[in-house]
Amino acid sequence: MFDLFREISQTIQNNRLRTFLTGIAVAWGIFMLIVLLGMARGVVNSFESGSWAKTSNRINIYQGTTSKAYKGYKEGRQIKPELEDMDLLKEKNPDHVSDITSNIYMGNIVFSTSKDYVSKSPQGVYPYAQQTDNVNLIAGRFINDADLRYKRKSVVMEEKNAKALFGDAKSAVGKYINGLDLSWQVVGVYSHDWRDNVYIPFTTAKALTGNDKYVSNLQVEIKNVSTIEDGENAEQQLRNNLSRKHNFAPEDQSGLYFSNQFTNYLKNKTAFDILSMSVWIIGLFTLLSGIIGVSNIMFVSVRERTHEIGIRRAIGAKPGNILLQIITESIAITTLFGYIGVVLGMVVTQIIAALSEGSDFLSNPTVSLQIALEVTLVLIIAGALAGLFPALKATKVKPVEALRDE
């Protein structure tokens, strides 16, 4: 084994410039592969950690306008979701409907304390809105089931508004504000990059808006679905039920607008899988130029060592020994410079991760242990392939002809 490593070292030293230039191509190929994989991973991480991924098992239903006549009704009718639609869909679709929530957007209301006031449009919500809106609480709690049941005048505010009203955002929890000539208790304060909604219980908002039958939307949490086809079937069942109730054609896509987050998530996930595969292909083709260079070096090495190979064959060396030596030398060169590319690539991805911290587009764009192992395997296979053909040529050298070679 020691002799093998000594021979590999000697081969590299005898062809320093050629080995270095070829190694740079290998290092560059691996470097680009690592950086591209890290960037792709960052995009995928951002996608999977976003609120659209956390709420991917939902179908949202919004008001629409019919585009065709149906059962004596003219086209152009406006269809709005209704409160009783929630019970209807639960009853008619027990296999696919897990839960249904909604929200109500109220008009502009002035909330005030003795210190200051803010003008906001409260949103009546169910507890699930904390997940759909990605609400990060810094103090207190979100709207809960008891708030809904007792129609409490509970409020969850964004920290800047809470600070304006109380001076200190966290101390606002448990205190009261005035709005609509009513006293509201602040039960939670949250932080968000751009959202500053004021949340109140859905039932409270419904009572304040006159308890009419309409709602802003229906948010249907679906279950027992795993494929795009399952999601589309669940959506069509919901559409059929609502079309019968509201008298619009089941095939009328604009009667009520359906946003199927489940199928959209699966389609986007497929697109990101294709992105990752494309990155691998691009990186491997970039690496290919370096591998061809390593293969050329090994061909030259075999040609220069024809006399040596002939002597080894004459004294009893088997073709397998020659094959192993050439392939091992190729793997060593590829792996050496490849790991230089790996280290540089990981350093760059760490820098990108630090610079993009908090970004909505990139989330932790670094390579994992699994990717590092995959790249290691790629290096070994690439090195073996680079040395295979030169090694096969070396095994075909006839001892007598090789000994005559000058």
PDB file of C-alpha atoms in Angstrom, residues 25-293:
ATOM      1  CA  ALA A  25     -10.869  22.192 -13.649  1.00  0.00           C
ATOM      2  CA  VAL A  26     -11.960  19.392 -11.296  1.00  0.00           C
ATOM      3  CA  ALA A  27     -11.971  21.743  -8.280  1.00  0.00           C
ATOM      4  CA  TRP A  28     -13.975  24.341 -10.224  1.00  0.00           C
ATOM      5  CA  GLY A  29     -16.533  21.746 -11.313  1.00  0.00           C
ATOM      6  CA  ILE A  30     -17.053  20.505  -7.743  1.00  0.00           C
ATOM      7  CA  PHE A  31     -17.059  24.079  -6.420  1.00  0.00           C
ATOM      8  CA  MET A  32     -19.840  25.053  -8.824  1.00  0.00           C
ATOM      9  CA  LEU A  33     -21.765  21.874  -7.993  1.00  0.00           C
ATOM     10  CA  ILE A  34     -21.613  22.583  -4.244  1.00  0.00           C
ATOM     11  CA  VAL A  35     -22.623  26.243  -4.640  1.00  0.00           C
ATOM     12  CA  LEU A  36     -25.491  25.416  -7.011  1.00  0.00           C
ATOM     13  CA  LEU A  37     -26.715  22.619  -4.737  1.00  0.00           C
ATOM     14  CA  GLY A  38     -26.538  24.958  -1.750  1.00  0.00           C
ATOM     15  CA  MET A  39     -28.511  27.670  -3.559  1.00  0.00           C
ATOM     16  CA  ALA A  40     -31.112  25.138  -4.729  1.00  0.00           C
ATOM     17  CA  ARG A  41     -31.367  23.788  -1.185  1.00  0.00           C
ATOM     18  CA  GLY A  42     -31.860  27.317   0.107  1.00  0.00           C
ATOM     19  CA  VAL A  43     -34.739  27.942  -2.289  1.00  0.00           C
ATOM     20  CA  VAL A  44     -36.342  24.607  -1.368  1.00  0.00           C
ATOM     21  CA  ASN A  45     -35.897  25.300   2.361  1.00  0.00           C
ATOM     22  CA  SER A  46     -37.555  28.684   1.927  1.00  0.00           C
ATOM     23  CA  PHE A  47     -40.437  27.052   0.073  1.00  0.00           C
ATOM     24  CA  GLU A  48     -40.903  24.291   2.648  1.00  0.00           C
ATOM     25  CA  SER A  49     -40.710  26.648   5.633  1.00  0.00           C
ATOM     26  CA  GLY A  50     -43.125  29.191   4.164  1.00  0.00           C
ATOM     27  CA  SER A  51     -46.716  29.570   5.299  1.00  0.00           C
ATOM     28  CA  TRP A  52     -47.921  28.115   1.946  1.00  0.00           C
ATOM     29  CA  ALA A  53     -46.219  24.826   2.863  1.00  0.00           C
ATOM     30  CA  LYS A  54     -47.539  24.829   6.440  1.00  0.00           C
ATOM     31  CA  THR A  55     -51.097  25.286   5.143  1.00  0.00           C
ATOM     32  CA  SER A  56     -50.781  23.106   2.050  1.00  0.00           C
ATOM     33  CA  ASN A  57     -53.712  20.872   3.051  1.00  0.00           C
ATOM     34  CA  ARG A  58     -56.283  23.584   2.415  1.00  0.00           C
ATOM     35  CA  ILE A  59     -58.698  24.700  -0.269  1.00  0.00           C
ATOM     36  CA  ASN A  60     -59.778  28.326   0.004  1.00  0.00           C
ATOM     37  CA  ILE A  61     -63.088  29.394  -1.528  1.00  0.00           C
ATOM     38  CA  TYR A  62     -63.874  33.007  -2.442  1.00  0.00           C
ATOM     39  CA  GLN A  63     -66.805  34.819  -3.993  1.00  0.00           C
ATOM     40  CA  GLY A  64     -67.129  34.741  -7.768  1.00  0.00           C
ATOM     41  CA  THR A  65     -69.309  35.716 -10.708  1.00  0.00           C
ATOM     42  CA  THR A  66     -71.058  33.135 -12.884  1.00  0.00           C
ATOM     43  CA  SER A  67     -69.882  32.942 -16.493  1.00  0.00           C
ATOM     44  CA  LYS A  68     -72.814  30.945 -17.894  1.00  0.00           C
ATOM     45  CA  ALA A  69     -76.574  30.647 -17.530  1.00  0.00           C
ATOM     46  CA  TYR A  70     -77.895  27.811 -15.372  1.00  0.00           C
ATOM     47  CA  LYS A  71     -81.418  26.632 -14.497  1.00  0.00           C
ATOM     48  CA  GLY A  72     -83.027  29.859 -15.647  1.00  0.00           C
ATOM     49  CA  TYR A  73     -80.434  32.086 -13.970  1.00  0.00           C
ATOM     50  CA  LYS A  74     -78.484  34.450 -16.199  1.00  0.00           C
ATOM     51  CA  GLU A  75     -74.720  34.634 -16.271  1.00  0.00           C
ATOM     52  CA  GLY A  76     -73.026  37.442 -14.350  1.00  0.00           C
ATOM     53  CA  ARG A  77     -74.595  36.638 -10.956  1.00  0.00           C
ATOM     54  CA  GLN A  78     -72.360  37.257  -7.974  1.00  0.00           C
ATOM     55  CA  ILE A  79     -72.043  34.237  -5.675  1.00  0.00           C
ATOM     56  CA  LYS A  80     -70.800  34.757  -2.104  1.00  0.00           C
ATOM     57  CA  PRO A  81     -69.804  32.074   0.428  1.00  0.00           C
ATOM     58  CA  GLU A  82     -72.232  31.809   3.314  1.00  0.00           C
ATOM     59  CA  LEU A  83     -71.848  30.867   6.950  1.00  0.00           C
ATOM     60  CA  GLU A  84     -74.116  27.811   6.610  1.00  0.00           C
ATOM     61  CA  ASP A  85     -71.885  26.518   3.777  1.00  0.00           C
ATOM     62  CA  MET A  86     -69.417  25.492   6.474  1.00  0.00           C
ATOM     63  CA  ASP A  87     -71.834  22.995   8.008  1.00  0.00           C
ATOM     64  CA  LEU A  88     -72.990  21.862   4.569  1.00  0.00           C
ATOM     65  CA  LEU A  89     -69.500  20.954   3.369  1.00  0.00           C
ATOM     66  CA  LYS A  90     -68.663  19.149   6.610  1.00  0.00           C
ATOM     67  CA  GLU A  91     -71.835  17.093   6.334  1.00  0.00           C
ATOM     68  CA  LYS A  92     -71.556  16.257   2.637  1.00  0.00           C
ATOM     69  CA  ASN A  93     -67.790  15.566   2.527  1.00  0.00           C
ATOM     70  CA  PRO A  94     -66.826  13.677   5.707  1.00  0.00           C
ATOM     71  CA  ASP A  95     -64.093  11.717   3.894  1.00  0.00           C
ATOM     72  CA  HIS A  96     -62.224  14.809   2.717  1.00  0.00           C
ATOM     73  CA  VAL A  97     -63.159  17.690   5.025  1.00  0.00           C
ATOM     74  CA  SER A  98     -61.288  17.819   8.323  1.00  0.00           C
ATOM     75  CA  ASP A  99     -62.236  21.333   9.387  1.00  0.00           C
ATOM     76  CA  ILE A 100     -63.576  24.590   7.950  1.00  0.00           C
ATOM     77  CA  THR A 101     -62.752  28.113   9.097  1.00  0.00           C
ATOM     78  CA  SER A 102     -63.343  31.571   7.731  1.00  0.00           C
ATOM     79  CA  ASN A 103     -62.611  35.233   8.409  1.00  0.00           C
ATOM     80  CA  ILE A 104     -64.374  38.555   8.252  1.00  0.00           C
ATOM     81  CA  TYR A 105     -62.757  41.836   7.218  1.00  0.00           C
ATOM     82  CA  MET A 106     -64.360  44.690   9.114  1.00  0.00           C
ATOM     83  CA  GLY A 107     -64.295  48.380   8.298  1.00  0.00           C
ATOM     84  CA  ASN A 108     -61.840  50.882   9.647  1.00  0.00           C
ATOM     85  CA  ILE A 109     -61.980  51.247  13.455  1.00  0.00           C
ATOM     86  CA  VAL A 110     -60.097  53.597  15.760  1.00  0.00           C
ATOM     87  CA  PHE A 111     -58.549  51.827  18.753  1.00  0.00           C
ATOM     88  CA  SER A 112     -57.312  54.119  21.492  1.00  0.00           C
ATOM     89  CA  THR A 113     -55.867  54.415  24.953  1.00  0.00           C
ATOM     90  CA  SER A 114     -55.121  57.461  27.065  1.00  0.00           C
ATOM     91  CA  LYS A 115     -51.675  57.486  25.454  1.00  0.00           C
ATOM     92  CA  ASP A 116     -52.434  57.313  21.711  1.00  0.00           C
ATOM     93  CA  TYR A 117     -54.657  55.784  19.030  1.00  0.00           C
ATOM     94  CA  VAL A 118     -54.337  53.651  15.871  1.00  0.00           C
ATOM     95  CA  SER A 119     -56.782  53.248  12.998  1.00  0.00           C
ATOM     96  CA  LYS A 120     -57.095  49.629  11.814  1.00  0.00           C
ATOM     97  CA  SER A 121     -59.490  47.234  10.073  1.00  0.00           C
ATOM     98  CA  PRO A 122     -59.948  44.272  12.459  1.00  0.00           C
ATOM     99  CA  GLN A 123     -60.087  40.774  11.029  1.00  0.00           C
ATOM    100  CA  GLY A 124     -62.432  38.239  12.613  1.00  0.00           C
ATOM    101  CA  VAL A 125     -60.633  34.885  12.608  1.00  0.00           C
ATOM    102  CA  TYR A 126     -60.505  31.357  13.958  1.00  0.00           C
ATOM    103  CA  PRO A 127     -57.450  30.087  15.916  1.00  0.00           C
ATOM    104  CA  TYR A 128     -56.051  28.499  12.742  1.00  0.00           C
ATOM    105  CA  ALA A 129     -55.249  31.979  11.385  1.00  0.00           C
ATOM    106  CA  GLN A 130     -52.142  31.972  13.552  1.00  0.00           C
ATOM    107  CA  GLN A 131     -50.731  29.283  11.277  1.00  0.00           C
ATOM    108  CA  THR A 132     -52.052  30.572   7.954  1.00  0.00           C
ATOM    109  CA  ASP A 133     -50.799  34.123   8.602  1.00  0.00           C
ATOM    110  CA  ASN A 134     -47.549  32.922  10.179  1.00  0.00           C
ATOM    111  CA  VAL A 135     -48.170  34.950  13.343  1.00  0.00           C
ATOM    112  CA  ASN A 136     -45.121  34.915  15.625  1.00  0.00           C
ATOM    113  CA  LEU A 137     -46.308  35.774  19.134  1.00  0.00           C
ATOM    114  CA  ILE A 138     -43.865  37.657  21.356  1.00  0.00           C
ATOM    115  CA  ALA A 139     -46.258  37.935  24.291  1.00  0.00           C
ATOM    116  CA  GLY A 140     -49.595  36.472  25.344  1.00  0.00           C
ATOM    117  CA  ARG A 141     -51.650  34.152  23.149  1.00  0.00           C
ATOM    118  CA  PHE A 142     -53.690  34.054  19.967  1.00  0.00           C
ATOM    119  CA  ILE A 143     -57.478  33.878  19.569  1.00  0.00           C
ATOM    120  CA  ASN A 144     -58.719  30.586  21.081  1.00  0.00           C
ATOM    121  CA  ASP A 145     -61.889  28.481  21.114  1.00  0.00           C
ATOM    122  CA  ALA A 146     -63.169  30.102  24.321  1.00  0.00           C
ATOM    123  CA  ASP A 147     -62.962  33.517  22.651  1.00  0.00           C
ATOM    124  CA  LEU A 148     -65.158  32.167  19.852  1.00  0.00           C
ATOM    125  CA  ARG A 149     -67.617  30.405  22.121  1.00  0.00           C
ATOM    126  CA  TYR A 150     -68.240  33.401  24.404  1.00  0.00           C
ATOM    127  CA  LYS A 151     -67.818  36.053  21.690  1.00  0.00           C
ATOM    128  CA  ARG A 152     -65.170  37.762  23.756  1.00  0.00           C
ATOM    129  CA  LYS A 153     -63.848  41.194  22.879  1.00  0.00           C
ATOM    130  CA  SER A 154     -60.278  39.898  22.631  1.00  0.00           C
ATOM    131  CA  VAL A 155     -57.608  41.530  20.474  1.00  0.00           C
ATOM    132  CA  VAL A 156     -54.242  40.360  19.128  1.00  0.00           C
ATOM    133  CA  MET A 157     -52.086  43.251  17.898  1.00  0.00           C
ATOM    134  CA  GLU A 158     -48.823  43.759  16.045  1.00  0.00           C
ATOM    135  CA  GLU A 159     -46.038  44.984  18.321  1.00  0.00           C
ATOM    136  CA  LYS A 160     -45.609  48.441  16.702  1.00  0.00           C
ATOM    137  CA  ASN A 161     -49.278  49.240  17.253  1.00  0.00           C
ATOM    138  CA  ALA A 162     -49.149  47.883  20.805  1.00  0.00           C
ATOM    139  CA  LYS A 163     -46.081  50.012  21.487  1.00  0.00           C
ATOM    140  CA  ALA A 164     -47.846  53.109  20.137  1.00  0.00           C
ATOM    141  CA  LEU A 165     -50.809  52.501  22.454  1.00  0.00           C
ATOM    142  CA  PHE A 166     -48.958  51.416  25.598  1.00  0.00           C
ATOM    143  CA  GLY A 167     -45.322  52.460  25.220  1.00  0.00           C
ATOM    144  CA  ASP A 168     -44.083  48.921  25.705  1.00  0.00           C
ATOM    145  CA  ALA A 169     -45.448  46.166  23.431  1.00  0.00           C
ATOM    146  CA  LYS A 170     -45.101  43.223  25.804  1.00  0.00           C
ATOM    147  CA  SER A 171     -46.727  45.039  28.704  1.00  0.00           C
ATOM    148  CA  ALA A 172     -49.867  45.541  26.588  1.00  0.00           C
ATOM    149  CA  VAL A 173     -51.048  41.966  27.258  1.00  0.00           C
ATOM    150  CA  GLY A 174     -53.967  41.957  29.696  1.00  0.00           C
ATOM    151  CA  LYS A 175     -54.684  45.668  29.285  1.00  0.00           C
ATOM    152  CA  TYR A 176     -57.680  47.271  27.584  1.00  0.00           C
ATOM    153  CA  ILE A 177     -58.209  49.517  24.576  1.00  0.00           C
ATOM    154  CA  ASN A 178     -61.293  51.345  23.338  1.00  0.00           C
ATOM    155  CA  GLY A 179     -62.948  50.811  19.958  1.00  0.00           C
ATOM    156  CA  LEU A 180     -66.520  51.065  18.662  1.00  0.00           C
ATOM    157  CA  ASP A 181     -67.483  52.361  22.118  1.00  0.00           C
ATOM    158  CA  LEU A 182     -66.470  48.989  23.516  1.00  0.00           C
ATOM    159  CA  SER A 183     -63.631  47.877  25.772  1.00  0.00           C
ATOM    160  CA  TRP A 184     -61.288  45.291  24.214  1.00  0.00           C
ATOM    161  CA  GLN A 185     -58.697  43.234  26.063  1.00  0.00           C
ATOM    162  CA  VAL A 186     -55.295  42.741  24.430  1.00  0.00           C
ATOM    163  CA  VAL A 187     -54.594  39.010  24.779  1.00  0.00           C
ATOM    164  CA  GLY A 188     -51.550  38.772  22.512  1.00  0.00           C
ATOM    165  CA  VAL A 189     -48.836  40.739  20.726  1.00  0.00           C
ATOM    166  CA  TYR A 190     -47.024  39.445  17.639  1.00  0.00           C
ATOM    167  CA  SER A 191     -44.121  40.387  15.425  1.00  0.00           C
ATOM    168  CA  HIS A 192     -44.119  40.265  11.619  1.00  0.00           C
ATOM    169  CA  ASP A 193     -41.968  41.741   8.848  1.00  0.00           C
ATOM    170  CA  TRP A 194     -44.879  43.385   7.030  1.00  0.00           C
ATOM    171  CA  ARG A 195     -48.195  42.246   8.480  1.00  0.00           C
ATOM    172  CA  ASP A 196     -49.908  44.525  11.035  1.00  0.00           C
ATOM    173  CA  ASN A 197     -53.411  43.032  11.219  1.00  0.00           C
ATOM    174  CA  VAL A 198     -55.596  43.369  14.288  1.00  0.00           C
ATOM    175  CA  TYR A 199     -57.182  39.983  15.035  1.00  0.00           C
ATOM    176  CA  ILE A 200     -60.459  39.491  16.920  1.00  0.00           C
ATOM    177  CA  PRO A 201     -62.663  36.367  17.364  1.00  0.00           C
ATOM    178  CA  PHE A 202     -64.694  35.428  14.277  1.00  0.00           C
ATOM    179  CA  THR A 203     -67.938  35.181  16.258  1.00  0.00           C
ATOM    180  CA  THR A 204     -67.411  38.631  17.750  1.00  0.00           C
ATOM    181  CA  ALA A 205     -66.802  40.131  14.324  1.00  0.00           C
ATOM    182  CA  LYS A 206     -69.888  38.364  13.005  1.00  0.00           C
ATOM    183  CA  ALA A 207     -72.041  39.844  15.768  1.00  0.00           C
ATOM    184  CA  LEU A 208     -70.656  43.334  15.166  1.00  0.00           C
ATOM    185  CA  THR A 209     -71.353  43.183  11.435  1.00  0.00           C
ATOM    186  CA  GLY A 210     -75.024  42.343  11.946  1.00  0.00           C
ATOM    187  CA  ASN A 211     -74.873  38.536  11.829  1.00  0.00           C
ATOM    188  CA  ASP A 212     -75.616  38.470   8.095  1.00  0.00           C
ATOM    189  CA  LYS A 213     -75.231  35.155   6.310  1.00  0.00           C
ATOM    190  CA  TYR A 214     -72.178  36.008   4.220  1.00  0.00           C
ATOM    191  CA  VAL A 215     -68.491  35.440   4.975  1.00  0.00           C
ATOM    192  CA  SER A 216     -65.349  36.661   3.228  1.00  0.00           C
ATOM    193  CA  ASN A 217     -64.184  33.164   2.350  1.00  0.00           C
ATOM    194  CA  LEU A 218     -64.195  29.515   3.323  1.00  0.00           C
ATOM    195  CA  GLN A 219     -60.936  27.852   4.346  1.00  0.00           C
ATOM    196  CA  VAL A 220     -61.394  24.103   4.035  1.00  0.00           C
ATOM    197  CA  GLU A 221     -58.826  21.816   5.668  1.00  0.00           C
ATOM    198  CA  ILE A 222     -58.798  18.578   3.674  1.00  0.00           C
ATOM    199  CA  LYS A 223     -57.673  15.076   4.626  1.00  0.00           C
ATOM    200  CA  ASN A 224     -57.074  11.652   3.031  1.00  0.00           C
ATOM    201  CA  VAL A 225     -55.310  13.189   0.026  1.00  0.00           C
ATOM    202  CA  SER A 226     -51.804  12.383  -1.174  1.00  0.00           C
ATOM    203  CA  THR A 227     -51.692  13.068  -4.916  1.00  0.00           C
ATOM    204  CA  ILE A 228     -52.665  15.878  -7.260  1.00  0.00           C
ATOM    205  CA  GLU A 229     -55.547  13.730  -8.490  1.00  0.00           C
ATOM    206  CA  ASP A 230     -56.811  13.314  -4.903  1.00  0.00           C
ATOM    207  CA  GLY A 231     -56.691  17.070  -4.388  1.00  0.00           C
ATOM    208  CA  GLU A 232     -58.539  17.775  -7.618  1.00  0.00           C
ATOM    209  CA  ASN A 233     -61.231  15.218  -6.743  1.00  0.00           C
ATOM    210  CA  ALA A 234     -61.720  16.787  -3.301  1.00  0.00           C
ATOM    211  CA  GLU A 235     -62.027  20.230  -4.899  1.00  0.00           C
ATOM    212  CA  GLN A 236     -64.596  19.005  -7.420  1.00  0.00           C
ATOM    213  CA  GLN A 237     -66.699  17.441  -4.657  1.00  0.00           C
ATOM    214  CA  LEU A 238     -66.756  20.757  -2.794  1.00  0.00           C
ATOM    215  CA  ARG A 239     -67.632  22.615  -5.987  1.00  0.00           C
ATOM    216  CA  ASN A 240     -70.483  20.191  -6.766  1.00  0.00           C
ATOM    217  CA  ASN A 241     -72.008  20.665  -3.291  1.00  0.00           C
ATOM    218  CA  LEU A 242     -71.805  24.452  -3.463  1.00  0.00           C
ATOM    219  CA  SER A 243     -73.077  24.605  -7.051  1.00  0.00           C
ATOM    220  CA  ARG A 244     -76.232  22.753  -6.036  1.00  0.00           C
ATOM    221  CA  LYS A 245     -76.825  25.071  -3.097  1.00  0.00           C
ATOM    222  CA  HIS A 246     -76.095  28.333  -4.914  1.00  0.00           C
ATOM    223  CA  ASN A 247     -77.526  27.283  -8.299  1.00  0.00           C
ATOM    224  CA  PHE A 248     -74.561  27.651 -10.628  1.00  0.00           C
ATOM    225  CA  ALA A 249     -73.148  25.135 -13.098  1.00  0.00           C
ATOM    226  CA  PRO A 250     -70.668  22.662 -11.526  1.00  0.00           C
ATOM    227  CA  GLU A 251     -68.311  23.200 -14.464  1.00  0.00           C
ATOM    228  CA  ASP A 252     -68.465  27.007 -14.070  1.00  0.00           C
ATOM    229  CA  GLN A 253     -64.996  27.711 -12.691  1.00  0.00           C
ATOM    230  CA  SER A 254     -65.772  31.368 -11.954  1.00  0.00           C
ATOM    231  CA  GLY A 255     -69.029  30.818 -10.047  1.00  0.00           C
ATOM    232  CA  LEU A 256     -66.948  30.536  -6.886  1.00  0.00           C
ATOM    233  CA  TYR A 257     -63.167  30.924  -6.970  1.00  0.00           C
ATOM    234  CA  PHE A 258     -61.280  27.919  -5.579  1.00  0.00           C
ATOM    235  CA  SER A 259     -57.641  28.208  -4.537  1.00  0.00           C
ATOM    236  CA  ASN A 260     -56.419  24.634  -4.109  1.00  0.00           C
ATOM    237  CA  GLN A 261     -53.293  25.041  -2.016  1.00  0.00           C
ATOM    238  CA  PHE A 262     -52.750  21.282  -1.832  1.00  0.00           C
ATOM    239  CA  THR A 263     -52.427  20.720  -5.584  1.00  0.00           C
ATOM    240  CA  ASN A 264     -50.463  23.974  -5.954  1.00  0.00           C
ATOM    241  CA  TYR A 265     -48.034  22.792  -3.282  1.00  0.00           C
ATOM    242  CA  LEU A 266     -47.495  19.423  -4.980  1.00  0.00           C
ATOM    243  CA  LYS A 267     -46.976  21.091  -8.374  1.00  0.00           C
ATOM    244  CA  ASN A 268     -44.472  23.541  -6.900  1.00  0.00           C
ATOM    245  CA  LYS A 269     -42.728  20.711  -5.062  1.00  0.00           C
ATOM    246  CA  THR A 270     -42.379  18.835  -8.353  1.00  0.00           C
ATOM    247  CA  ALA A 271     -40.910  21.968  -9.929  1.00  0.00           C
ATOM    248  CA  PHE A 272     -38.349  22.258  -7.113  1.00  0.00           C
ATOM    249  CA  ASP A 273     -37.440  18.581  -7.510  1.00  0.00           C
ATOM    250  CA  ILE A 274     -36.783  19.278 -11.194  1.00  0.00           C
ATOM    251  CA  LEU A 275     -34.681  22.295 -10.166  1.00  0.00           C
ATOM    252  CA  SER A 276     -32.527  20.123  -7.891  1.00  0.00           C
ATOM    253  CA  MET A 277     -32.101  17.540 -10.628  1.00  0.00           C
ATOM    254  CA  SER A 278     -31.170  20.250 -13.142  1.00  0.00           C
ATOM    255  CA  VAL A 279     -28.540  21.602 -10.741  1.00  0.00           C
ATOM    256  CA  TRP A 280     -26.986  18.149 -10.493  1.00  0.00           C
ATOM    257  CA  ILE A 281     -26.929  17.823 -14.286  1.00  0.00           C
ATOM    258  CA  ILE A 282     -25.366  21.263 -14.777  1.00  0.00           C
ATOM    259  CA  GLY A 283     -22.788  20.585 -12.055  1.00  0.00           C
ATOM    260  CA  LEU A 284     -21.884  17.178 -13.464  1.00  0.00           C
ATOM    261  CA  PHE A 285     -21.388  18.586 -16.951  1.00  0.00           C
ATOM    262  CA  THR A 286     -19.143  21.277 -15.477  1.00  0.00           C
ATOM    263  CA  LEU A 287     -17.220  18.556 -13.676  1.00  0.00           C
ATOM    264  CA  LEU A 288     -16.981  16.531 -16.874  1.00  0.00           C
ATOM    265  CA  SER A 289     -14.400  18.879 -18.407  1.00  0.00           C
ATOM    266  CA  GLY A 290     -12.106  18.292 -15.445  1.00  0.00           C
ATOM    267  CA  ILE A 291     -12.637  14.529 -15.565  1.00  0.00           C
ATOM    268  CA  ILE A 292     -11.650  14.452 -19.241  1.00  0.00           C
ATOM    269  CA  GLY A 293      -8.483  16.326 -18.300  1.00  0.00           C
TER     270      GLY A 293
END
